[in-house]
Tab-separated table of C-alpha atoms and ligand atoms in Angstrom:
chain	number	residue	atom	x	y	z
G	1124	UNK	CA	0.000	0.000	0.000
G	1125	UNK	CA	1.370	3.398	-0.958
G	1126	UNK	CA	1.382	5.892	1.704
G	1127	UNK	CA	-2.040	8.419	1.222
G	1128	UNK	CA	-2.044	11.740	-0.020
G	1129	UNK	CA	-4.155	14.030	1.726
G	1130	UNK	CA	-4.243	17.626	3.232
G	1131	UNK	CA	-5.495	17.268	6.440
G	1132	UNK	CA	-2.228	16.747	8.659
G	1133	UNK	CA	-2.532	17.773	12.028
G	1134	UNK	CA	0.326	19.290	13.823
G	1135	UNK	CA	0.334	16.605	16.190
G	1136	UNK	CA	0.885	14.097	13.321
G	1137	UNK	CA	4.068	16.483	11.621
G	1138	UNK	CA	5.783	16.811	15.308
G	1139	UNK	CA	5.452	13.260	15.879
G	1140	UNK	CA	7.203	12.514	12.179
G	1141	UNK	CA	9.817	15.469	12.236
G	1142	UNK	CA	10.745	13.948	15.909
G	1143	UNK	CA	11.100	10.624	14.555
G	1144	UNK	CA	14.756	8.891	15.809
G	1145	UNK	CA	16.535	10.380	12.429
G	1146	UNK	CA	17.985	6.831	10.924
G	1147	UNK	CA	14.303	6.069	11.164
G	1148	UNK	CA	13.203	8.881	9.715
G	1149	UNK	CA	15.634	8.722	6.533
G	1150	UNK	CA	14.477	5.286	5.991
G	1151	UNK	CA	10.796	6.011	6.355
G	1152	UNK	CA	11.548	8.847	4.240
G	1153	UNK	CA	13.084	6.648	1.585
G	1154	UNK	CA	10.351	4.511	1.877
G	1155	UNK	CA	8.179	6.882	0.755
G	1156	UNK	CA	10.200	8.261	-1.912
G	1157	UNK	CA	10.673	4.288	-3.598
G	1158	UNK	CA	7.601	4.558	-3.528
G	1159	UNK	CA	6.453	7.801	-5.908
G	1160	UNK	CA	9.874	8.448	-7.603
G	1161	UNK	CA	12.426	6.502	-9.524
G	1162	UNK	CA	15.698	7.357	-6.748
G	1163	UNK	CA	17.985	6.638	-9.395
G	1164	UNK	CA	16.805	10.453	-10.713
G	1165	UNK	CA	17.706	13.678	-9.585
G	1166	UNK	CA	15.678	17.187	-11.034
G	1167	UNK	CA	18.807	19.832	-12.242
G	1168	UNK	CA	17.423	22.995	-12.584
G	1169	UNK	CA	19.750	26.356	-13.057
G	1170	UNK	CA	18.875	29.882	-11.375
G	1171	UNK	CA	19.256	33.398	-13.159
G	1172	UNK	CA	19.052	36.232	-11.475
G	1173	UNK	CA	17.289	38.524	-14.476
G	1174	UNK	CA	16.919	41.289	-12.114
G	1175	UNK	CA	19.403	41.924	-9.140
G	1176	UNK	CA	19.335	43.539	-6.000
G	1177	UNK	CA	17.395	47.044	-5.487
G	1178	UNK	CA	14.403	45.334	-3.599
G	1179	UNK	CA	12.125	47.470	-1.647
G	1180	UNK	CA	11.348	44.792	0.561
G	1181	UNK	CA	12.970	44.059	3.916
G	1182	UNK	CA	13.583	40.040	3.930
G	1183	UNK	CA	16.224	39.783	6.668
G	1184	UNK	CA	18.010	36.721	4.660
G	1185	UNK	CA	17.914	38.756	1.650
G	1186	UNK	CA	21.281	40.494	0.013
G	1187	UNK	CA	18.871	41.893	-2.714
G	1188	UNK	CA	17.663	43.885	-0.307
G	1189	UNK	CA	18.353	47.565	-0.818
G	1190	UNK	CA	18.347	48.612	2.597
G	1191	UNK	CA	21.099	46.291	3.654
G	1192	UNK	CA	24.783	46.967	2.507
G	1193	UNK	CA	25.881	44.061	0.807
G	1194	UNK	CA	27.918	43.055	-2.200
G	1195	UNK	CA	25.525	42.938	-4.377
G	1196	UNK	CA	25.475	45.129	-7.348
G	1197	UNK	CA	22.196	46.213	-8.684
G	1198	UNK	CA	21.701	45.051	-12.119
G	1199	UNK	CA	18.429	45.780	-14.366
G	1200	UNK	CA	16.252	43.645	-15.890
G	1201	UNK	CA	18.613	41.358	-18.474
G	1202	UNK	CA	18.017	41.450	-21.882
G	1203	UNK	CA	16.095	38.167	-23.523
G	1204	UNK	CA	18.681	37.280	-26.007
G	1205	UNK	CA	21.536	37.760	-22.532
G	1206	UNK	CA	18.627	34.931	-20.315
G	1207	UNK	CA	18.239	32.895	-23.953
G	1208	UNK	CA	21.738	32.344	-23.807
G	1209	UNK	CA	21.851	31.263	-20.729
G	1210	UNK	CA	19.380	28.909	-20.699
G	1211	UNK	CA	20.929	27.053	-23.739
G	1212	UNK	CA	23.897	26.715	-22.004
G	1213	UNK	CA	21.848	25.345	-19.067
G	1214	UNK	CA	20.546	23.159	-20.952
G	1215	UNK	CA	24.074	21.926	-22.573
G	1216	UNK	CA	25.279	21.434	-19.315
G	1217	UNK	CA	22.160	19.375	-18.413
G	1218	UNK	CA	19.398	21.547	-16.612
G	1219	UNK	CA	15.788	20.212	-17.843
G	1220	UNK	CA	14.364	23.214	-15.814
G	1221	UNK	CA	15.310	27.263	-15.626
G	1222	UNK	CA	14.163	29.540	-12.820
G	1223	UNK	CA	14.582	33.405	-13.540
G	1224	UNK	CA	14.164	34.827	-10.414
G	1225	UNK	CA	13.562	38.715	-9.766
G	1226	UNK	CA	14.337	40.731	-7.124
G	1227	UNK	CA	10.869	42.358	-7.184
G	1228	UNK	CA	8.186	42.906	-3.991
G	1229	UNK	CA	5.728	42.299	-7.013
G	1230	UNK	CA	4.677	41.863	-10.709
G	1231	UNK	CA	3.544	45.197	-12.356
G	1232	UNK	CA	2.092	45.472	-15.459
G	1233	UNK	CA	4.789	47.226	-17.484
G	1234	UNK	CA	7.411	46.521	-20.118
G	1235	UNK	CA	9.553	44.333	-17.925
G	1236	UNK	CA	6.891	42.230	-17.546
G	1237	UNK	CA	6.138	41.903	-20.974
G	1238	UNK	CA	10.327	40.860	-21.421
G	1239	UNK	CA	9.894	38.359	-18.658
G	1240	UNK	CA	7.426	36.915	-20.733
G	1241	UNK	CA	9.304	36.841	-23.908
G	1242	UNK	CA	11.744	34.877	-21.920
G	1243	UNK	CA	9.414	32.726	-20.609
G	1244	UNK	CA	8.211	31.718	-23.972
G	1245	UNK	CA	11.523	31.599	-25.639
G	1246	UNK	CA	12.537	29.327	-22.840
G	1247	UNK	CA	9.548	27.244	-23.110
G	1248	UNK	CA	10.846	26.419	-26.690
G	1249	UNK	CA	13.576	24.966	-25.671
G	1250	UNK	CA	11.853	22.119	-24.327
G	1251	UNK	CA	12.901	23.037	-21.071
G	1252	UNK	CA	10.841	23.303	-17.944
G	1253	UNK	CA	10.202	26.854	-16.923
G	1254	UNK	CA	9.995	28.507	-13.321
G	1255	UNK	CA	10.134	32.217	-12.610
G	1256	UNK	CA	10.231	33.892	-9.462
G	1257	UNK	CA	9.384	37.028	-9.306
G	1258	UNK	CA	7.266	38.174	-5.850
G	1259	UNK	CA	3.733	38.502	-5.668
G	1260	UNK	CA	1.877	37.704	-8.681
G	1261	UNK	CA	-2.537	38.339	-9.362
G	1262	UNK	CA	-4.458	35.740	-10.876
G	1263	UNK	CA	-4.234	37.453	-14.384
G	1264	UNK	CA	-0.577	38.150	-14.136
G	1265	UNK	CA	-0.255	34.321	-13.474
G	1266	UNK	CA	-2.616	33.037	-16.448
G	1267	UNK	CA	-0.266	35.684	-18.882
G	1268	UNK	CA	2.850	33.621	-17.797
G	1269	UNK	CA	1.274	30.534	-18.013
G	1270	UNK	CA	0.114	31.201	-21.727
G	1271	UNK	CA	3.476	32.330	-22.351
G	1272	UNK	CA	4.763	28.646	-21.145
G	1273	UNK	CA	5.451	28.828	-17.629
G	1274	UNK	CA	5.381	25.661	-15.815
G	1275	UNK	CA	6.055	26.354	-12.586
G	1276	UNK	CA	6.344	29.524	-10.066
G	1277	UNK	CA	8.638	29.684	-6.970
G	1278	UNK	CA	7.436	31.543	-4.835
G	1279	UNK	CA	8.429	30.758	-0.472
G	1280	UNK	CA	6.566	30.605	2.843
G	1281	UNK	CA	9.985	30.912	4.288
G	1282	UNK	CA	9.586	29.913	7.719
G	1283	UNK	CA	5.945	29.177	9.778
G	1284	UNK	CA	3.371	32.212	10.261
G	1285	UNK	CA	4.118	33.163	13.484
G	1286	UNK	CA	7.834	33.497	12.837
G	1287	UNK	CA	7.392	35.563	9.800
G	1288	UNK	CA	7.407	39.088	11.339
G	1289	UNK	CA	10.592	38.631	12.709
G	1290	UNK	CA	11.789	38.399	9.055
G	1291	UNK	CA	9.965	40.482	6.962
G	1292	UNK	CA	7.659	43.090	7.914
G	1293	UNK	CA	6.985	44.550	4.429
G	1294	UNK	CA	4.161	41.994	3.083
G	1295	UNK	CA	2.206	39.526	5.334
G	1296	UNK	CA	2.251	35.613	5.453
G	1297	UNK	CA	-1.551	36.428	3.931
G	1298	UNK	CA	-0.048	37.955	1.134
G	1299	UNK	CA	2.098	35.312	0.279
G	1300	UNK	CA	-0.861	32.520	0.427
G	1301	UNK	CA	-2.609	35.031	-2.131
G	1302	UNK	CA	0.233	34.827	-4.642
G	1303	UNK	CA	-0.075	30.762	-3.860
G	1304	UNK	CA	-3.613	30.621	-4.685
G	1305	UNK	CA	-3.181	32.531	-8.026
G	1306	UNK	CA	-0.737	30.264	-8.963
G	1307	UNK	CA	-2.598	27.386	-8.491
G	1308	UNK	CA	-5.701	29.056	-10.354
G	1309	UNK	CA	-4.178	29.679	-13.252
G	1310	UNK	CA	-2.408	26.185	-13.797
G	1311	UNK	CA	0.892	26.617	-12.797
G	1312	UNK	CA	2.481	24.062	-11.139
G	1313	UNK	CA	3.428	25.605	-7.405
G	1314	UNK	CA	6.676	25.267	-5.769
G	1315	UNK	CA	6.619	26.471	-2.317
G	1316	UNK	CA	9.188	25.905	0.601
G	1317	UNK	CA	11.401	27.943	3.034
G	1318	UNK	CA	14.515	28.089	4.882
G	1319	UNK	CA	15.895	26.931	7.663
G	1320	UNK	CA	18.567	28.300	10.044
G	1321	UNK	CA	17.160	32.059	10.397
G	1322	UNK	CA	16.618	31.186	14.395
G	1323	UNK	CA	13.502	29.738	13.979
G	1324	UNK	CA	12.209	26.700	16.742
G	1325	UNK	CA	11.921	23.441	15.503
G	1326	UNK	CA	7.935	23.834	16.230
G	1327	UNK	CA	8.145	27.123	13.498
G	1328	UNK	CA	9.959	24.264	10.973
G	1329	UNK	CA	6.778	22.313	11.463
G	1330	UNK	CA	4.461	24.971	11.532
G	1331	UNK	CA	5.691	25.637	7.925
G	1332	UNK	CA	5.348	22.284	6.494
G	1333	UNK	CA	1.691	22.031	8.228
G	1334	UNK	CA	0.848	24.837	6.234
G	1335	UNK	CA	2.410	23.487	2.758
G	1336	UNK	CA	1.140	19.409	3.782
G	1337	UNK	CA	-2.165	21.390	3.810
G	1338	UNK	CA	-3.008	23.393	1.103
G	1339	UNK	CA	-5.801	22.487	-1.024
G	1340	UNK	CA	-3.514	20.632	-3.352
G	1341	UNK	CA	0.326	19.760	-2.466
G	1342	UNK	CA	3.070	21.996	-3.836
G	1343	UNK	CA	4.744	19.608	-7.190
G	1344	UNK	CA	7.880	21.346	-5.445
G	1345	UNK	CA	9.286	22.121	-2.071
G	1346	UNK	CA	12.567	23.707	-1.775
G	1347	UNK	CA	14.544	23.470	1.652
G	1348	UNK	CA	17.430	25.791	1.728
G	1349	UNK	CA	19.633	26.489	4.463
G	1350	UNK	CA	20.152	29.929	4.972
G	1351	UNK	CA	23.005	30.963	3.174
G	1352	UNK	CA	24.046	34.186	5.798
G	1353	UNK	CA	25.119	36.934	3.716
G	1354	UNK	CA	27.316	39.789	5.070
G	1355	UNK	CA	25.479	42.687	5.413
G	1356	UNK	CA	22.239	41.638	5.847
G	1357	UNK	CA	20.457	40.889	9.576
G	1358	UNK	CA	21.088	36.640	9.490
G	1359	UNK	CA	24.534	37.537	8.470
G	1360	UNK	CA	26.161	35.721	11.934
G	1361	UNK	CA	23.382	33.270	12.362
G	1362	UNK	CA	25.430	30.025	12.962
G	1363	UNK	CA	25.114	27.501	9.864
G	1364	UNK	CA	22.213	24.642	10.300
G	1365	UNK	CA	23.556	20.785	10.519
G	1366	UNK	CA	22.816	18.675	8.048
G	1367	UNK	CA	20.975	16.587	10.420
G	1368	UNK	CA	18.429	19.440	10.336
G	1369	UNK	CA	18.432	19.381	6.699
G	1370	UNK	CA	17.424	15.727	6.650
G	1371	UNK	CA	14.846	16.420	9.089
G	1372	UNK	CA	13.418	18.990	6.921
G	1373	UNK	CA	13.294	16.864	3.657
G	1374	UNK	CA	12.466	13.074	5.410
G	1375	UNK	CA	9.197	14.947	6.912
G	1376	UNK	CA	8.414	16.876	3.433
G	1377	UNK	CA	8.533	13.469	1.881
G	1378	UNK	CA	6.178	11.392	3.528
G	1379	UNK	CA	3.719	14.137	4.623
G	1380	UNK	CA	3.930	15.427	0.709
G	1381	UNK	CA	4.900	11.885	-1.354
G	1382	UNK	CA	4.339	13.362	-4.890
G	1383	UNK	CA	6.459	16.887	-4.850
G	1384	UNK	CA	9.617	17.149	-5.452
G	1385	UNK	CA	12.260	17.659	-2.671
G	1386	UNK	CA	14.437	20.543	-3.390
G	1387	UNK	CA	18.093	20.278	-1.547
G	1388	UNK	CA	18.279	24.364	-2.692
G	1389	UNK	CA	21.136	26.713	-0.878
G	1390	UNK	CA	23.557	25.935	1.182
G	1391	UNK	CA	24.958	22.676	-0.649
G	1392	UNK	CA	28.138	24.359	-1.173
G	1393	UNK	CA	29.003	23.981	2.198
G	1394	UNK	CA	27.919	20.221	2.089
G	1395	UNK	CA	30.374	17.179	1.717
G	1396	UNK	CA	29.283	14.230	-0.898
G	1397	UNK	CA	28.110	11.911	1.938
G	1398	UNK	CA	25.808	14.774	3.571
G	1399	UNK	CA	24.285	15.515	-0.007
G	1400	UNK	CA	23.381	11.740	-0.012
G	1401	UNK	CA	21.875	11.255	3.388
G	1402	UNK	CA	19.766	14.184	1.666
G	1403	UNK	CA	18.878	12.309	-1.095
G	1404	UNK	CA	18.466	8.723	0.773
G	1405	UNK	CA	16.144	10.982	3.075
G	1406	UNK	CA	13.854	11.926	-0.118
G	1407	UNK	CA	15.899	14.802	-1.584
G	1408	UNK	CA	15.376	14.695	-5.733
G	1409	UNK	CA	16.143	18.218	-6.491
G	1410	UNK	CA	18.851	20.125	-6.767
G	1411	UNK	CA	19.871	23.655	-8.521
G	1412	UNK	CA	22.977	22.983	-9.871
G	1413	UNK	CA	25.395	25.996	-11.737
G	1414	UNK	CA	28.484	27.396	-9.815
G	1415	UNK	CA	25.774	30.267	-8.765
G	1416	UNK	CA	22.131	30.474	-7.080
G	1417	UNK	CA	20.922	33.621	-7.280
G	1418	UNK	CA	23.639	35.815	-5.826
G	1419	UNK	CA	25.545	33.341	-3.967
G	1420	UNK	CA	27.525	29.972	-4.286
G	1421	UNK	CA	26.601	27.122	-5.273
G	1422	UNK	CA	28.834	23.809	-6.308
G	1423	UNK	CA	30.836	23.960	-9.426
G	1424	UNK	CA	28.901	22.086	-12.117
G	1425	UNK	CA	32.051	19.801	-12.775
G	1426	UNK	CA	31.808	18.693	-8.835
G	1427	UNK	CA	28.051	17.777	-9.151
G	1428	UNK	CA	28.711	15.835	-12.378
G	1429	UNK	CA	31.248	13.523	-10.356
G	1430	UNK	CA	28.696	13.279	-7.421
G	1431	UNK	CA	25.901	12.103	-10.078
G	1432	UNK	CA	28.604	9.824	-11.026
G	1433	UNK	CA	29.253	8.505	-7.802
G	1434	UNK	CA	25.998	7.818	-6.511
G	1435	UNK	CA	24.713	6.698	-9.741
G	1436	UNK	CA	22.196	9.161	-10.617
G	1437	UNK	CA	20.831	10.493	-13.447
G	1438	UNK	CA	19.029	14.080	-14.560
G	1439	UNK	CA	15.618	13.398	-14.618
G	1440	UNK	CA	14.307	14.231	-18.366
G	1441	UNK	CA	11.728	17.879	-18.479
G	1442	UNK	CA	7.849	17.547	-18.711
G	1443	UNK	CA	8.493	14.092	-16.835
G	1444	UNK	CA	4.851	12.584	-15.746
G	1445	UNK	CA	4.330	16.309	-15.684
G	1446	UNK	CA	5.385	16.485	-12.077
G	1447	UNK	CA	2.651	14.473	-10.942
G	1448	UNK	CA	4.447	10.727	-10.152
G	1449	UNK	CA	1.848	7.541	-10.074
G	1450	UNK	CA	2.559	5.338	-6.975
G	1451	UNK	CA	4.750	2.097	-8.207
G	1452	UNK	CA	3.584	-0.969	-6.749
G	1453	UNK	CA	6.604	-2.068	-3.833
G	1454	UNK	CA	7.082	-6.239	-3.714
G	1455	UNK	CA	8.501	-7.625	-0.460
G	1456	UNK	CA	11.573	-9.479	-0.801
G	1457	UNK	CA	10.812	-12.868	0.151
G	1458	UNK	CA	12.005	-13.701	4.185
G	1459	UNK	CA	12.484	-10.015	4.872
G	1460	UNK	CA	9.852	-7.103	5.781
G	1461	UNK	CA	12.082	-5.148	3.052
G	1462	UNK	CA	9.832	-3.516	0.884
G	1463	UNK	CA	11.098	-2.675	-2.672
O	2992	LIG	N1	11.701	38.500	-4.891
O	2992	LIG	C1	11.002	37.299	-5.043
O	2992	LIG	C2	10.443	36.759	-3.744
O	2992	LIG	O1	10.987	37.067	-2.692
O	2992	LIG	O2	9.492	35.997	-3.805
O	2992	LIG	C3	11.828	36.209	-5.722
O	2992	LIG	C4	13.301	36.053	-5.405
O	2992	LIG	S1	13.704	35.588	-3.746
O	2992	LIG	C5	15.449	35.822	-3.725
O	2992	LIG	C6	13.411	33.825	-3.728
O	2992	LIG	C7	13.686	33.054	-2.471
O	2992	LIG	O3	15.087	32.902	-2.270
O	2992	LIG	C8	13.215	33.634	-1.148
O	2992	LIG	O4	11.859	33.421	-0.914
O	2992	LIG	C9	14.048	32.856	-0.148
O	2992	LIG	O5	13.360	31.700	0.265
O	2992	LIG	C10	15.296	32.467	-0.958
O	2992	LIG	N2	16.504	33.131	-0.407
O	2992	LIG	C11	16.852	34.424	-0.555
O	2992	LIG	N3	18.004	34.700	0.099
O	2992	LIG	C12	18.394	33.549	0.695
O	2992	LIG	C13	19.506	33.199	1.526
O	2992	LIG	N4	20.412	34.094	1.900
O	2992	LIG	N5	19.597	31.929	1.957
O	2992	LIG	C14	18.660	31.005	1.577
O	2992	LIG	N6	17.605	31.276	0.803
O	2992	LIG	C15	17.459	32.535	0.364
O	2993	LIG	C1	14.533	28.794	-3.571
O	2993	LIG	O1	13.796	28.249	-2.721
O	2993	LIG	N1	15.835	28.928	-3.457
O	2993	LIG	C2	16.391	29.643	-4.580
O	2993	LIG	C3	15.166	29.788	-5.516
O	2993	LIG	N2	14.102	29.288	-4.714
O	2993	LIG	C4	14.832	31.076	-6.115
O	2993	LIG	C5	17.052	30.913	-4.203
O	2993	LIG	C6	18.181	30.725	-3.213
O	2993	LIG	C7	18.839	32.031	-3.072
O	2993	LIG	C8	20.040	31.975	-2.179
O	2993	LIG	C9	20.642	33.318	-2.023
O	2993	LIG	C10	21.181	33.919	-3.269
O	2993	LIG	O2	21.913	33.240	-4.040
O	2993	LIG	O3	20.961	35.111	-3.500
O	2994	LIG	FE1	13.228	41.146	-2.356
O	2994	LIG	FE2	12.685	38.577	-2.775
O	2994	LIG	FE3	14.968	39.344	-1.544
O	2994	LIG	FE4	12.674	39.612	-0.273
O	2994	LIG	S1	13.604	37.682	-0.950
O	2994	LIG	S2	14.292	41.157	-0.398
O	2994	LIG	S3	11.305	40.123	-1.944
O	2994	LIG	S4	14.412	39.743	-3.635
């Protein structure tokens, strides 16, 4: 029996999970995963930044941010040929999905809008699977990038609701929901996660995923990244997150969501082989891989080909099932309890 799908976790139900002994958990959690995904795939998808820094909004992870004082130079909307580029070189390298994110509070209707859409579509007809993220979107906003091609829109909870003031006060966990919903309405496929490490309880970890587990329909992705603390900004000494955390994270995403896919998003450059495969034993089957995210590190693509090599996995092909996995029947093998 596959494990159910449904959207009416309790919190109870997520604590008891997330507090699971965590060599339990991984193998429940790869239980789970055997038993929606092929493991032998892994999703490689490539950030852009197509608009840099400049943000009016006050995210204390955020080096976008224009009220903080980092590195990062503000850079205008890119041009589509510049993002075209890009993307086919993404795609060389092996990405079957490209996510343009924007540092943007929201979507206006103006020229740059109508570019992100050109690059939406010219993406699109690459055969590769397309994910923007650009802040908060309306419902018609989100059926114009969906006619254009778009296949899937970031956009984060971050953290639980009641830990979301003390991160950003310039747009409310409400608002964020909204931009969900839209999504969803207009056909998108919704990828939703957050971050861990910003000083958040474990119960605020939870609280997140109870939100997620329970939307009306599962996010097809949810990206855990560590927070990646960025000089400058208000997280900058927070003290880096274990990867035992990490695994905690993705094991309870997997069983409580089966069908999305697992995002192991920032922070991997500080991650050794082994820890990236307890991630991936634990239900992990997405990664962003390019020696950049948005404005940080990330591995060098050469280092993540030799880990695919390693631990025998392959890229998992665009426009697969379209993101929505059938359960595979598991056999037992005979004498053991071992499900396969
Ligand atoms: N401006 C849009 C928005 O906030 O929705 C899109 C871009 S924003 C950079 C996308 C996501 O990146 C954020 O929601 C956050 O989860 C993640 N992010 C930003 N800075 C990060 C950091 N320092 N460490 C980890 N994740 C980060
Ligand atoms: C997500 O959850 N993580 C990505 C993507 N969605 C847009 C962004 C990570 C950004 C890390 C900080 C940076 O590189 O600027
Ligand atoms: Fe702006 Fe997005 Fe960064 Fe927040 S996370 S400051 S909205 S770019």
């Amino acid at each position: 029996m596959a494990t159910e799908i449904k959207n009416t976790w309790t919190r109870a139900e997520i604590t008891e999970i997330y507090n699971r002994p965590v060599l339990e958990l991984i193998y429940q959690g790869a239980t789970v995963h055997r038993q929606y995904h092929d493991t032998g795939e892994v999703q490689v998808c490539t950030l852009l930044s197509v608009k840099t820094g400049g943000c009016p909004e006050d995210c204390a992870y955020c080096p976008q941010a224009a009220r903080y004082h980092t590195d990062v130079k503000v850079q205008k909307l890119m041009e589509v040929e510049e993002v075209l580029t890009a993307a086919s070189q993404a795609k060389e390298s092996g990405s079957t999905r490209f996510c343009m994110g924007a540092a943007w509070r929201e979507v206006r209707d103006n020229k740059d809008f109508d570019k992100v859409l050109e690059m939406v579509k010219g993406v699109n007809g690459m055969g590769m699977e397309v994910c923007c993220t650009l802040g908060m979107l309306t419902e018609e906003q989100a059926v114009k990038l969906h006619n254009a091609g778009l296949y899937a829109y970031n956009h984060n909870l971050d953290t639980s609701e009641e830990f979301y003031d003390d991160i950003i006060t310039t747009r409310t966990y409400d608002d964020r929901l909204n931009t969900i919903e839209n999504v969803r309405k207009s056909g998108i496929s919704v990828c939703s996660g957050g971050i861990i490490g910003m000083g958040e309880s474990h119960d605020d970890r939870i609280g997140m995923l109870h939100v997620l587990a329970n939307l009306p329909e599962h996010p097809e992705s949810v990206p855990v990244n560590a927070l990646v603390p960025v000089e400058g900004t208000p997280l900058e000494e927070q003290p880096r997150v274990s990867v035992w955390e990490m695994i905690r994270m993705i094991a309870t995403a997997r069983i409580i969501m089966p069908k999305a896919m697992v995002r192991l998003s920032a922070g991997r450059v500080r991650m050794t082989v082994e820890e990236q495969a307890l991630c991936f034993l634990a239900g992990a089957n997405s990664i962003f891989a390019g020696d950049k995210l948005l404005t940080t590190p990330n591995p060098e693509v050469d280092a993540d080909k030799e880990m695919f090599q390693i631990l025998n996995l392959k890229p998992r092909p665009a426009h697969k099932g379209k993101d929505t996995p059938q359960p595979v029947e598991l056999h037992q093998i005979p004498g053991t309890g071992i499900l396969v």
